[in-house]
PDB file of C-alpha atoms in Angstrom:
ATOM      1  CA  MET W 104     -33.379  26.272  17.693  1.00  0.00           C
ATOM      2  CA  VAL W 105     -33.695  23.313  20.271  1.00  0.00           C
ATOM      3  CA  PHE W 106     -31.003  20.803  19.147  1.00  0.00           C
ATOM      4  CA  LYS W 107     -32.211  17.195  20.461  1.00  0.00           C
ATOM      5  CA  VAL W 108     -29.543  15.802  21.952  1.00  0.00           C
ATOM      6  CA  GLY W 109     -29.426  12.151  21.698  1.00  0.00           C
ATOM      7  CA  HIS W 110     -32.257  11.665  19.102  1.00  0.00           C
ATOM      8  CA  ILE W 111     -31.427   9.089  16.433  1.00  0.00           C
ATOM      9  CA  VAL W 112     -33.093   9.828  13.386  1.00  0.00           C
ATOM     10  CA  THR W 113     -34.913   7.132  11.621  1.00  0.00           C
ATOM     11  CA  PRO W 114     -33.693   5.283   8.407  1.00  0.00           C
ATOM     12  CA  GLU W 115     -36.786   6.861   6.160  1.00  0.00           C
ATOM     13  CA  VAL W 116     -35.760  10.605   7.573  1.00  0.00           C
ATOM     14  CA  ARG W 117     -31.836  10.219   6.608  1.00  0.00           C
ATOM     15  CA  GLU W 118     -33.352   8.602   3.202  1.00  0.00           C
ATOM     16  CA  LYS W 119     -35.137  12.077   2.642  1.00  0.00           C
ATOM     17  CA  ILE W 120     -32.432  14.091   3.921  1.00  0.00           C
ATOM     18  CA  ARG W 121     -30.502  12.115   2.133  1.00  0.00           C
ATOM     19  CA  ARG W 122     -32.388  12.799  -1.040  1.00  0.00           C
ATOM     20  CA  GLY W 123     -32.573  16.397  -0.316  1.00  0.00           C
ATOM     21  CA  ARG W 124     -28.813  17.139  -0.998  1.00  0.00           C
ATOM     22  CA  LEU W 125     -28.398  15.779  -3.850  1.00  0.00           C
ATOM     23  CA  ARG W 126     -27.230  17.665  -6.736  1.00  0.00           C
ATOM     24  CA  ARG W 127     -27.102  20.695  -3.958  1.00  0.00           C
ATOM     25  CA  LYS W 128     -23.750  22.281  -4.828  1.00  0.00           C
ATOM     26  CA  ALA W 129     -24.171  24.939  -2.138  1.00  0.00           C
ATOM     27  CA  HIS W 130     -20.408  24.461  -0.328  1.00  0.00           C
ATOM     28  CA  LEU W 131     -19.378  23.117  -3.975  1.00  0.00           C
ATOM     29  CA  GLY W 132     -15.743  24.474  -3.428  1.00  0.00           C
ATOM     30  CA  TYR W 133     -16.449  26.530  -0.362  1.00  0.00           C
ATOM     31  CA  ILE W 134     -12.742  27.327   1.897  1.00  0.00           C
ATOM     32  CA  ASN W 135     -13.283  27.251   5.192  1.00  0.00           C
ATOM     33  CA  SER W 136     -11.275  30.428   7.296  1.00  0.00           C
ATOM     34  CA  PRO W 137      -8.391  29.379   9.592  1.00  0.00           C
ATOM     35  CA  GLU W 138     -10.521  30.284  12.626  1.00  0.00           C
ATOM     36  CA  THR W 139     -13.387  28.032  11.167  1.00  0.00           C
ATOM     37  CA  ARG W 140     -10.663  25.042  10.325  1.00  0.00           C
ATOM     38  CA  GLU W 141      -9.150  25.317  13.941  1.00  0.00           C
ATOM     39  CA  LYS W 142     -12.743  25.392  16.131  1.00  0.00           C
ATOM     40  CA  ILE W 143     -13.247  22.039  13.768  1.00  0.00           C
ATOM     41  CA  GLY W 144     -10.268  21.148  14.790  1.00  0.00           C
ATOM     42  CA  GLN W 145     -10.845  21.497  18.611  1.00  0.00           C
ATOM     43  CA  ALA W 146     -14.513  20.125  18.339  1.00  0.00           C
ATOM     44  CA  GLN W 147     -13.010  16.540  16.150  1.00  0.00           C
ATOM     45  CA  ARG W 148      -9.850  16.717  18.752  1.00  0.00           C
ATOM     46  CA  GLY W 149     -10.102  13.790  21.128  1.00  0.00           C
ATOM     47  CA  ARG W 150     -12.511  12.161  19.715  1.00  0.00           C
ATOM     48  CA  LYS W 151     -12.664   8.029  19.274  1.00  0.00           C
ATOM     49  CA  LEU W 152     -15.228   6.470  16.419  1.00  0.00           C
ATOM     50  CA  SER W 153     -16.459   2.912  17.896  1.00  0.00           C
ATOM     51  CA  PRO W 154     -16.078  -0.375  16.085  1.00  0.00           C
ATOM     52  CA  GLU W 155     -18.758  -0.346  14.088  1.00  0.00           C
ATOM     53  CA  HIS W 156     -18.467   2.994  13.217  1.00  0.00           C
ATOM     54  CA  ARG W 157     -14.505   1.473  11.814  1.00  0.00           C
ATOM     55  CA  ARG W 158     -16.489  -1.248  10.434  1.00  0.00           C
ATOM     56  CA  LYS W 159     -19.250   1.056   8.506  1.00  0.00           C
ATOM     57  CA  ILE W 160     -16.140   2.884   7.377  1.00  0.00           C
ATOM     58  CA  GLY W 161     -14.085   0.425   6.529  1.00  0.00           C
ATOM     59  CA  GLN W 162     -16.781  -1.771   4.790  1.00  0.00           C
ATOM     60  CA  ALA W 163     -17.513   1.460   2.456  1.00  0.00           C
ATOM     61  CA  GLN W 164     -14.184   2.440   1.115  1.00  0.00           C
ATOM     62  CA  ILE W 165     -13.755  -1.454   0.572  1.00  0.00           C
ATOM     63  CA  GLY W 166     -13.433  -1.920  -3.325  1.00  0.00           C
ATOM     64  CA  ASN W 167     -12.744   1.653  -3.486  1.00  0.00           C
ATOM     65  CA  LYS W 168      -9.443   1.646  -5.998  1.00  0.00           C
ATOM     66  CA  HIS W 169      -9.735   4.919  -8.020  1.00  0.00           C
ATOM     67  CA  ARG W 170      -6.080   6.400  -6.381  1.00  0.00           C
ATOM     68  CA  VAL W 171      -3.902   3.316  -7.930  1.00  0.00           C
ATOM     69  CA  GLY W 172      -2.070   4.546 -10.313  1.00  0.00           C
ATOM     70  CA  HIS W 173      -3.256   8.131 -10.232  1.00  0.00           C
ATOM     71  CA  HIS W 174       0.279  10.144 -10.784  1.00  0.00           C
ATOM     72  CA  PRO W 175      -0.313  14.259  -9.839  1.00  0.00           C
ATOM     73  CA  THR W 176       0.473  16.570 -12.803  1.00  0.00           C
ATOM     74  CA  PRO W 177       2.891  19.056 -11.974  1.00  0.00           C
ATOM     75  CA  GLU W 178       0.879  21.921 -11.248  1.00  0.00           C
ATOM     76  CA  THR W 179      -0.220  19.458  -8.556  1.00  0.00           C
ATOM     77  CA  ARG W 180       3.383  18.293  -7.208  1.00  0.00           C
ATOM     78  CA  GLU W 181       4.556  21.786  -7.002  1.00  0.00           C
ATOM     79  CA  LYS W 182       1.561  22.810  -4.762  1.00  0.00           C
ATOM     80  CA  LEU W 183       2.188  19.813  -2.899  1.00  0.00           C
ATOM     81  CA  SER W 184       6.017  20.181  -2.190  1.00  0.00           C
ATOM     82  CA  LYS W 185       5.096  24.491  -1.054  1.00  0.00           C
ATOM     83  CA  ALA W 186       2.630  22.625   1.184  1.00  0.00           C
ATOM     84  CA  SER W 187       4.972  20.617   3.083  1.00  0.00           C
ATOM     85  CA  LEU W 188       7.770  23.306   3.336  1.00  0.00           C
ATOM     86  CA  GLY W 189       9.058  22.898   6.786  1.00  0.00           C
ATOM     87  CA  ASN W 190       7.141  19.952   7.632  1.00  0.00           C
ATOM     88  CA  GLN W 191       9.504  18.112  10.003  1.00  0.00           C
ATOM     89  CA  ARG W 192       6.379  16.505  12.250  1.00  0.00           C
ATOM     90  CA  ALA W 193       8.487  12.769  11.403  1.00  0.00           C
ATOM     91  CA  ALA W 194      11.610  13.914  11.635  1.00  0.00           C
ATOM     92  CA  GLY W 195      13.312  11.612  14.286  1.00  0.00           C
ATOM     93  CA  HIS W 196      10.469   9.728  15.544  1.00  0.00           C
ATOM     94  CA  LYS W 197      11.299   5.899  15.767  1.00  0.00           C
ATOM     95  CA  HIS W 198       8.722   3.389  15.592  1.00  0.00           C
ATOM     96  CA  SER W 199       7.806   1.215  18.166  1.00  0.00           C
ATOM     97  CA  ALA W 200       9.221  -1.962  18.392  1.00  0.00           C
ATOM     98  CA  ASP W 201       4.958  -3.765  17.634  1.00  0.00           C
ATOM     99  CA  THR W 202       5.284  -1.387  15.086  1.00  0.00           C
ATOM    100  CA  LYS W 203       8.157  -1.644  12.981  1.00  0.00           C
ATOM    101  CA  LYS W 204       6.777  -6.017  13.368  1.00  0.00           C
ATOM    102  CA  LYS W 205       3.436  -4.866  11.502  1.00  0.00           C
ATOM    103  CA  MET W 206       5.632  -3.296   8.942  1.00  0.00           C
ATOM    104  CA  SER W 207       7.360  -6.137   8.413  1.00  0.00           C
ATOM    105  CA  GLU W 208       4.099  -8.219   8.310  1.00  0.00           C
ATOM    106  CA  ALA W 209       3.060  -6.363   5.850  1.00  0.00           C
ATOM    107  CA  ARG W 210       5.789  -5.563   3.365  1.00  0.00           C
ATOM    108  CA  MET W 211       6.080  -9.899   3.575  1.00  0.00           C
ATOM    109  CA  GLY W 212       6.063 -11.442  -0.086  1.00  0.00           C
ATOM    110  CA  HIS W 213       5.943  -8.128  -1.754  1.00  0.00           C
ATOM    111  CA  PRO W 214       7.349  -7.836  -4.743  1.00  0.00           C
ATOM    112  CA  VAL W 215      10.277  -5.563  -5.793  1.00  0.00           C
ATOM    113  CA  SER W 216      10.551  -4.563  -9.175  1.00  0.00           C
ATOM    114  CA  ILE W 217      13.925  -4.686 -10.987  1.00  0.00           C
ATOM    115  CA  LYS W 218      13.663  -1.039 -11.732  1.00  0.00           C
ATOM    116  CA  SER W 219      12.988  -0.553  -8.077  1.00  0.00           C
ATOM    117  CA  ARG W 220      15.930  -2.253  -7.205  1.00  0.00           C
ATOM    118  CA  ASN W 221      18.495  -0.396  -9.766  1.00  0.00           C
ATOM    119  CA  ALA W 222      16.932   3.095  -8.386  1.00  0.00           C
ATOM    120  CA  ALA W 223      18.007   1.962  -5.030  1.00  0.00           C
ATOM    121  CA  SER W 224      21.458   0.977  -6.034  1.00  0.00           C
ATOM    122  CA  GLN W 225      21.900   4.035  -8.165  1.00  0.00           C
ATOM    123  CA  ARG W 226      21.554   6.073  -5.069  1.00  0.00           C
ATOM    124  CA  MET W 227      23.303   4.624  -2.617  1.00  0.00           C
ATOM    125  CA  LEU W 228      25.998   4.514  -5.332  1.00  0.00           C
ATOM    126  CA  ALA W 229      26.119   7.843  -5.332  1.00  0.00           C
ATOM    127  CA  ARG W 230      25.624   8.423  -1.441  1.00  0.00           C
ATOM    128  CA  TRP W 231      29.266   7.115  -1.087  1.00  0.00           C
ATOM    129  CA  ALA W 232      30.559   8.766  -4.677  1.00  0.00           C
ATOM    130  CA  SER W 233      30.331  11.485  -2.024  1.00  0.00           C
ATOM    131  CA  PRO W 234      33.745  12.404   0.143  1.00  0.00           C
ATOM    132  CA  ALA W 235      31.122  13.783   2.960  1.00  0.00           C
ATOM    133  CA  PHE W 236      29.179  11.125   2.673  1.00  0.00           C
ATOM    134  CA  ARG W 237      32.412   8.048   3.164  1.00  0.00           C
ATOM    135  CA  GLN W 238      34.035  10.479   5.766  1.00  0.00           C
ATOM    136  CA  TYR W 239      30.666  10.106   8.632  1.00  0.00           C
ATOM    137  CA  MET W 240      30.401   6.927   7.412  1.00  0.00           C
ATOM    138  CA  LEU W 241      34.004   6.524   8.909  1.00  0.00           C
ATOM    139  CA  ALA W 242      33.808   7.912  11.774  1.00  0.00           C
ATOM    140  CA  VAL W 243      30.716   5.929  12.651  1.00  0.00           C
ATOM    141  CA  ARG W 244      32.668   2.880  11.874  1.00  0.00           C
ATOM    142  CA  LEU W 245      35.274   3.774  14.049  1.00  0.00           C
ATOM    143  CA  ARG W 246      32.881   4.977  17.220  1.00  0.00           C
ATOM    144  CA  THR W 247      31.568   1.168  17.030  1.00  0.00           C
ATOM    145  CA  ARG W 248      32.890  -2.059  18.745  1.00  0.00           C
ATOM    146  CA  ILE W 249      33.743  -4.952  16.908  1.00  0.00           C
ATOM    147  CA  PRO W 250      33.129  -7.879  17.188  1.00  0.00           C
ATOM    148  CA  THR W 251      30.698  -6.941  20.094  1.00  0.00           C
ATOM    149  CA  LYS W 252      31.272 -11.033  21.643  1.00  0.00           C
ATOM    150  CA  MET W 253      34.146 -12.148  21.787  1.00  0.00           C
ATOM    151  CA  THR W 254      35.514 -15.360  19.875  1.00  0.00           C
ATOM    152  CA  ASP W 255      37.079 -17.869  22.361  1.00  0.00           C
ATOM    153  CA  ILE W 256      40.840 -17.948  21.225  1.00  0.00           C
ATOM    154  CA  GLU W 257      39.880 -14.151  22.369  1.00  0.00           C
ATOM    155  CA  LEU W 258      38.676 -14.778  25.565  1.00  0.00           C
ATOM    156  CA  ALA W 259      41.885 -17.538  26.317  1.00  0.00           C
ATOM    157  CA  LEU W 260      44.139 -14.888  25.438  1.00  0.00           C
ATOM    158  CA  ARG W 261      42.503 -12.262  27.474  1.00  0.00           C
ATOM    159  CA  HIS W 262      42.585 -14.655  30.491  1.00  0.00           C
ATOM    160  CA  GLU W 263      46.093 -15.376  30.111  1.00  0.00           C
ATOM    161  CA  PHE W 264      46.983 -11.790  29.943  1.00  0.00           C
ATOM    162  CA  LYS W 265      45.093 -11.220  32.979  1.00  0.00           C
ATOM    163  CA  LYS W 266      46.940 -14.082  34.625  1.00  0.00           C
ATOM    164  CA  ARG W 267      49.498 -11.885  34.202  1.00  0.00           C
ATOM    165  CA  ARG W 268      48.388  -8.320  35.149  1.00  0.00           C
ATOM    166  CA  LEU W 269      49.669  -7.295  31.597  1.00  0.00           C
ATOM    167  CA  LYS W 270      48.227  -3.970  31.132  1.00  0.00           C
ATOM    168  CA  PHE W 271      46.299  -3.718  27.056  1.00  0.00           C
ATOM    169  CA  GLU W 272      43.425  -2.407  25.528  1.00  0.00           C
ATOM    170  CA  MET W 273      41.138  -5.079  23.742  1.00  0.00           C
ATOM    171  CA  HIS W 274      39.578  -3.511  19.798  1.00  0.00           C
ATOM    172  CA  LYS W 275      41.039  -0.280  20.433  1.00  0.00           C
ATOM    173  CA  THR W 276      40.639   2.399  17.473  1.00  0.00           C
ATOM    174  CA  ILE W 277      44.202   2.727  15.813  1.00  0.00           C
ATOM    175  CA  PHE W 278      45.882   4.654  13.150  1.00  0.00           C
ATOM    176  CA  GLY W 279      42.686   6.293  12.584  1.00  0.00           C
ATOM    177  CA  ARG W 280      41.048   3.047  10.718  1.00  0.00           C
ATOM    178  CA  PHE W 281      42.203  -0.705  12.809  1.00  0.00           C
ATOM    179  CA  GLN W 282      40.799  -1.916  15.476  1.00  0.00           C
ATOM    180  CA  PRO W 283      43.383  -5.260  16.519  1.00  0.00           C
ATOM    181  CA  ASP W 284      42.250  -7.761  19.195  1.00  0.00           C
ATOM    182  CA  PHE W 285      44.817  -5.995  22.391  1.00  0.00           C
ATOM    183  CA  VAL W 286      46.714  -3.525  21.729  1.00  0.00           C
ATOM    184  CA  PHE W 287      49.854  -2.545  24.491  1.00  0.00           C
ATOM    185  CA  GLU W 288      50.495   0.992  23.948  1.00  0.00           C
ATOM    186  CA  ASP W 289      53.090   0.761  26.396  1.00  0.00           C
ATOM    187  CA  VAL W 290      55.272  -1.143  24.671  1.00  0.00           C
ATOM    188  CA  LYS W 291      54.154  -0.504  21.018  1.00  0.00           C
ATOM    189  CA  LEU W 292      52.647  -3.898  20.528  1.00  0.00           C
ATOM    190  CA  ILE W 293      49.320  -4.710  18.342  1.00  0.00           C
ATOM    191  CA  VAL W 294      48.676  -8.598  19.317  1.00  0.00           C
ATOM    192  CA  GLU W 295      45.882 -10.500  16.944  1.00  0.00           C
ATOM    193  CA  ALA W 296      44.173 -13.845  17.726  1.00  0.00           C
ATOM    194  CA  ASP W 297      43.639 -15.445  13.995  1.00  0.00           C
ATOM    195  CA  GLY W 298      40.584 -17.798  13.509  1.00  0.00           C
ATOM    196  CA  ASP W 299      41.936 -20.970  11.193  1.00  0.00           C
ATOM    197  CA  TYR W 300      38.487 -20.016   8.913  1.00  0.00           C
ATOM    198  CA  TRP W 301      39.015 -16.625   8.042  1.00  0.00           C
ATOM    199  CA  HIS W 302      43.065 -15.910   8.350  1.00  0.00           C
ATOM    200  CA  ARG W 303      43.363 -19.632   6.746  1.00  0.00           C
ATOM    201  CA  VAL W 304      40.743 -20.510   4.203  1.00  0.00           C
ATOM    202  CA  HIS W 305      39.680 -17.246   3.418  1.00  0.00           C
ATOM    203  CA  LYS W 306      42.774 -15.951   3.996  1.00  0.00           C
ATOM    204  CA  ARG W 307      42.983 -11.669   4.252  1.00  0.00           C
ATOM    205  CA  ASP W 308      45.105  -8.907   3.572  1.00  0.00           C
ATOM    206  CA  HIS W 309      47.275  -7.863   6.643  1.00  0.00           C
ATOM    207  CA  ALA W 310      49.399  -5.560   4.365  1.00  0.00           C
ATOM    208  CA  PRO W 311      47.923  -2.471   5.173  1.00  0.00           C
ATOM    209  CA  LEU W 312      48.063  -2.765   8.812  1.00  0.00           C
ATOM    210  CA  TYR W 313      51.782  -3.827   8.951  1.00  0.00           C
ATOM    211  CA  ASN W 314      52.673  -0.868   6.704  1.00  0.00           C
ATOM    212  CA  ALA W 315      50.778   1.598   9.205  1.00  0.00           C
ATOM    213  CA  ALA W 316      52.286  -0.002  12.474  1.00  0.00           C
ATOM    214  CA  ALA W 317      55.967   0.014  10.605  1.00  0.00           C
ATOM    215  CA  SER W 318      55.410   3.942   9.694  1.00  0.00           C
ATOM    216  CA  ALA W 319      54.452   4.241  13.453  1.00  0.00           C
ATOM    217  CA  GLU W 320      57.189   1.908  14.937  1.00  0.00           C
ATOM    218  CA  TRP W 321      55.259  -0.575  16.454  1.00  0.00           C
ATOM    219  CA  THR W 322      55.540  -4.580  16.355  1.00  0.00           C
ATOM    220  CA  VAL W 323      52.247  -6.775  15.207  1.00  0.00           C
ATOM    221  CA  TRP W 324      52.222 -10.485  16.815  1.00  0.00           C
ATOM    222  CA  ARG W 325      49.461 -12.763  15.371  1.00  0.00           C
ATOM    223  CA  PHE W 326      48.939 -16.018  16.865  1.00  0.00           C
ATOM    224  CA  ALA W 327      47.150 -19.257  15.625  1.00  0.00           C
ATOM    225  CA  GLU W 328      43.457 -20.154  16.365  1.00  0.00           C
ATOM    226  CA  SER W 329      45.654 -23.475  17.060  1.00  0.00           C
ATOM    227  CA  GLU W 330      48.073 -22.450  18.833  1.00  0.00           C
ATOM    228  CA  ILE W 331      46.285 -20.434  20.797  1.00  0.00           C
ATOM    229  CA  LYS W 332      44.002 -23.623  21.741  1.00  0.00           C
ATOM    230  CA  GLN W 333      47.052 -25.641  22.209  1.00  0.00           C
ATOM    231  CA  HIS W 334      49.792 -23.746  23.787  1.00  0.00           C
ATOM    232  CA  PRO W 335      47.655 -20.598  25.588  1.00  0.00           C
ATOM    233  CA  GLU W 336      50.068 -20.165  28.474  1.00  0.00           C
ATOM    234  CA  ALA W 337      53.233 -20.051  25.865  1.00  0.00           C
ATOM    235  CA  CYS W 338      51.380 -17.533  24.432  1.00  0.00           C
ATOM    236  CA  GLY W 339      51.183 -15.471  27.577  1.00  0.00           C
ATOM    237  CA  ARG W 340      54.116 -16.421  28.334  1.00  0.00           C
ATOM    238  CA  ALA W 341      55.884 -14.979  25.084  1.00  0.00           C
ATOM    239  CA  VAL W 342      53.605 -11.803  25.145  1.00  0.00           C
ATOM    240  CA  ALA W 343      54.955 -10.710  28.692  1.00  0.00           C
ATOM    241  CA  ARG W 344      58.796 -11.602  27.461  1.00  0.00           C
ATOM    242  CA  PHE W 345      58.499  -9.374  24.827  1.00  0.00           C
ATOM    243  CA  ILE W 346      56.883  -6.905  27.120  1.00  0.00           C
ATOM    244  CA  ARG W 347      59.470  -7.464  30.228  1.00  0.00           C
ATOM    245  CA  SER W 348      61.972  -6.898  27.411  1.00  0.00           C
ATOM    246  CA  HIS W 349      61.462  -3.511  26.444  1.00  0.00           C
TER     247      HIS W 349
END
């Protein structure tokens, strides 16, 4: 048999071939062997469709919505589940910035039903109810330094402490759950720079930190934002005197 490489079949011949294959069921239900599938896969590997071919495929699929709302039977679901066992091709895969942007734009304006929101909420509640998950999240939080950017009052105190050559660490995890602003471990001193908004307008509960520090015989000092801005040097001198006296 001689194959006509590069030969283009005319539309009339294509129509004859199409009509000749109508109602032809010779391969209906036929399953190729693994060897044949491998050969077909190797032959198709690396093949790129032309823009014209892609456009034709897209136009042919316009209006094809027969799968929308389709629910597989329990038997089909079981088959799909077994076929997917051990399939970890997407495990650990991270999307690129361009892909993330495209996915975000595709989801914009997509309404989420109340049923879906409630289901997602129930899933998260079930996860947080697990002691193992809570322990995992605690470990992740302790490895994270927050905030990533220092405030202006923290910068002012750091400048005063460094000017006096005091030894300290910032946002160090202590007592297994707290990350104070400044930790002077040699003298067991914790210094907090309290912003007026979060610590006066919206008062926070500092009792857990005070209780943990008292149990470990640590001292906790808190400087208000107004104190630091008006008298930064006085704050630095007070901490230096405490360290020298201990």
